[in-house]
Amino acid sequence: MNFGLDQALLEGLLSDCFLRFEQQGYAMPKRGLPPLSAEENGGCTTQPPRRRRTSYEDALKRGRATLRAGSTVKEQVSRQEQGAALASAIARALKPVLAQRDITGRGMIPYFNFAQQLGRLSRKFGDKSLQMAAADLIDLYEAKSLDGDTLRAIAAILFGVNANF
């Protein structure tokens, strides 16, 4: 089946086409070597052990994380643990609020960030100041195209803030 062409001419055309494809990067990828069997690998069937994750305290002690001025390693580790506990509590309370509005998966991340910032504001301000700060924060996140009703519900349910200005 050479389409009525001379055999040498057909081979030349196919060779030229193959070279052009190869030059343009369309060639088939090269296969790697198959993995060694246990006998070829010296009888070793286990993989090397994984490296242990460094704790925050170890990172501070080794200088891989920045220590706050006037703070000790123990104090900073304690603050980090408290912050992680607060973030976890906010996430647990936020999940059902967002589930009612069919917001799941990656869609939860910006709302969690909003709740984190509002949590910081609620620890810093009170009453009228908190309401004004929450209203500004809601405006900021609405500008980032988040649903304003959901943001107001988060503020009201999680932090008891009525930000309807």
Short mmCIF file of C-alpha atoms in Angstrom, two decimals, residues 10-162:
data_model
loop_
_atom_site.label_atom_id
_atom_site.label_comp_id
_atom_site.label_asym_id
_atom_site.label_seq_id
_atom_site.Cartn_x
_atom_site.Cartn_y
_atom_site.Cartn_z
CA LEU A 10 7.71 7.00 -0.12
CA GLU A 11 10.47 6.13 2.36
CA GLY A 12 12.12 9.51 1.73
CA LEU A 13 8.85 11.39 2.35
CA LEU A 14 8.17 9.49 5.57
CA SER A 15 11.74 10.08 6.75
CA ASP A 16 11.45 13.83 6.07
CA CYS A 17 8.10 13.99 7.90
CA PHE A 18 9.55 12.13 10.87
CA LEU A 19 12.55 14.48 11.04
CA ARG A 20 10.29 17.54 10.93
CA PHE A 21 8.13 16.17 13.75
CA GLU A 22 11.23 15.39 15.78
CA GLN A 23 12.64 18.89 15.21
CA GLN A 24 9.38 20.44 16.38
CA GLY A 25 9.37 18.38 19.59
CA TYR A 26 6.60 15.95 18.65
CA ALA A 27 8.71 12.80 18.93
CA MET A 28 7.69 10.08 21.35
CA PRO A 29 9.27 10.50 24.78
CA LYS A 30 12.10 8.15 25.60
CA ARG A 31 11.25 5.46 28.06
CA GLY A 32 13.28 5.20 31.22
CA LEU A 33 14.87 2.06 32.46
CA PRO A 34 12.55 -0.38 34.21
CA PRO A 35 12.94 -0.56 37.99
CA LEU A 36 15.39 -3.10 39.28
CA SER A 37 14.11 -6.29 40.81
CA ALA A 38 15.04 -7.20 44.38
CA GLU A 39 17.78 -9.57 43.18
CA GLU A 40 19.34 -6.94 40.91
CA ASN A 41 19.08 -4.31 43.65
CA GLY A 42 21.21 -6.29 46.07
CA GLY A 43 18.24 -7.89 47.84
CA CYS A 44 16.92 -4.55 49.12
CA THR A 45 13.14 -4.26 48.73
CA THR A 46 12.48 -1.33 51.05
CA GLN A 47 12.56 2.31 50.10
CA PRO A 48 14.79 4.76 51.93
CA PRO A 49 13.17 6.26 55.03
CA ARG A 50 11.38 9.57 54.70
CA ARG A 51 12.85 12.61 56.34
CA ARG A 52 11.14 13.65 59.53
CA ARG A 53 9.36 16.98 59.38
CA THR A 54 11.00 19.66 61.46
CA SER A 55 8.84 21.01 64.25
CA TYR A 56 8.30 24.74 64.61
CA GLU A 57 10.32 24.72 67.81
CA ASP A 58 13.28 23.01 66.08
CA ALA A 59 13.06 25.48 63.20
CA LEU A 60 13.23 28.39 65.63
CA LYS A 61 16.17 26.87 67.50
CA ARG A 62 18.11 26.26 64.29
CA GLY A 63 17.39 29.74 62.96
CA ARG A 64 15.21 28.54 60.08
CA ALA A 65 12.27 30.59 61.35
CA THR A 66 12.43 34.14 62.67
CA LEU A 67 12.20 34.67 66.39
CA ARG A 68 10.27 37.77 67.43
CA ALA A 69 12.25 40.46 69.20
CA GLY A 70 11.98 40.16 72.98
CA SER A 71 10.44 36.69 72.82
CA THR A 72 11.73 33.30 73.75
CA VAL A 73 11.39 30.14 71.72
CA LYS A 74 8.98 28.68 74.26
CA GLU A 75 6.73 31.78 74.21
CA GLN A 76 6.63 31.90 70.43
CA VAL A 77 5.87 28.19 70.12
CA SER A 78 3.05 28.67 72.63
CA ARG A 79 1.64 31.58 70.58
CA GLN A 80 1.84 29.53 67.41
CA GLU A 81 -0.05 26.65 69.05
CA GLN A 82 -2.73 29.03 70.32
CA GLY A 83 -3.09 30.52 66.84
CA ALA A 84 -3.40 27.07 65.29
CA ALA A 85 -6.08 26.15 67.83
CA LEU A 86 -8.03 29.34 67.02
CA ALA A 87 -7.78 28.67 63.29
CA SER A 88 -9.03 25.14 63.82
CA ALA A 89 -11.99 26.36 65.88
CA ILE A 90 -12.88 28.94 63.23
CA ALA A 91 -12.68 26.29 60.49
CA ARG A 92 -14.96 23.91 62.43
CA ALA A 93 -17.56 26.65 63.00
CA LEU A 94 -17.30 27.91 59.41
CA LYS A 95 -17.82 24.56 57.71
CA PRO A 96 -21.57 24.18 58.42
CA VAL A 97 -22.26 27.83 57.52
CA LEU A 98 -20.67 27.35 54.11
CA ALA A 99 -22.20 23.89 53.63
CA GLN A 100 -25.68 25.45 53.90
CA ARG A 101 -24.75 27.69 50.97
CA ASP A 102 -23.21 24.84 48.91
CA ILE A 103 -19.69 26.26 49.15
CA THR A 104 -17.21 23.41 49.44
CA GLY A 105 -13.64 22.55 48.53
CA ARG A 106 -11.41 25.32 47.27
CA GLY A 107 -14.31 27.75 47.39
CA MET A 108 -14.04 27.71 51.18
CA ILE A 109 -10.52 29.16 51.26
CA PRO A 110 -11.32 32.86 50.70
CA TYR A 111 -14.18 32.66 53.20
CA PHE A 112 -11.84 31.06 55.74
CA ASN A 113 -9.37 33.90 55.17
CA PHE A 114 -12.18 36.38 55.77
CA ALA A 115 -13.17 34.60 58.98
CA GLN A 116 -9.53 34.58 60.15
CA GLN A 117 -9.22 38.35 59.64
CA LEU A 118 -12.56 39.01 61.28
CA GLY A 119 -11.45 36.85 64.21
CA ARG A 120 -8.36 39.03 64.63
CA LEU A 121 -10.53 42.14 64.52
CA SER A 122 -12.93 40.69 67.10
CA ARG A 123 -10.04 40.13 69.50
CA LYS A 124 -8.80 43.67 68.92
CA PHE A 125 -12.00 45.78 68.79
CA GLY A 126 -15.40 45.76 70.44
CA ASP A 127 -18.98 46.90 69.84
CA LYS A 128 -19.30 49.82 67.40
CA SER A 129 -15.61 49.75 66.37
CA LEU A 130 -15.89 46.06 65.55
CA GLN A 131 -19.06 46.62 63.51
CA MET A 132 -17.37 49.35 61.47
CA ALA A 133 -14.23 47.27 60.95
CA ALA A 134 -16.33 44.25 59.96
CA ALA A 135 -18.31 46.34 57.47
CA ASP A 136 -15.06 47.56 55.89
CA LEU A 137 -13.72 44.01 55.74
CA ILE A 138 -16.94 42.79 54.12
CA ASP A 139 -16.66 45.56 51.51
CA LEU A 140 -13.08 44.53 50.81
CA TYR A 141 -14.01 40.87 50.31
CA GLU A 142 -17.07 41.78 48.23
CA ALA A 143 -14.68 43.64 45.93
CA LYS A 144 -12.83 40.32 45.62
CA SER A 145 -16.14 38.91 44.28
CA LEU A 146 -17.26 36.97 47.37
CA ASP A 147 -20.95 36.79 48.25
CA GLY A 148 -21.88 39.62 50.64
CA ASP A 149 -24.77 37.72 52.23
CA THR A 150 -22.47 34.82 53.06
CA LEU A 151 -19.89 37.20 54.53
CA ARG A 152 -22.55 38.87 56.70
CA ALA A 153 -23.80 35.45 57.84
CA ILE A 154 -20.26 34.43 58.82
CA ALA A 155 -19.84 37.68 60.77
CA ALA A 156 -23.18 37.23 62.55
CA ILE A 157 -23.01 33.50 63.28
CA LEU A 158 -19.33 33.07 64.13
CA PHE A 159 -18.58 36.39 65.82
CA GLY A 160 -21.97 37.92 66.68
CA VAL A 161 -21.28 41.01 64.58
CA ASN A 162 -24.16 42.78 62.85
#
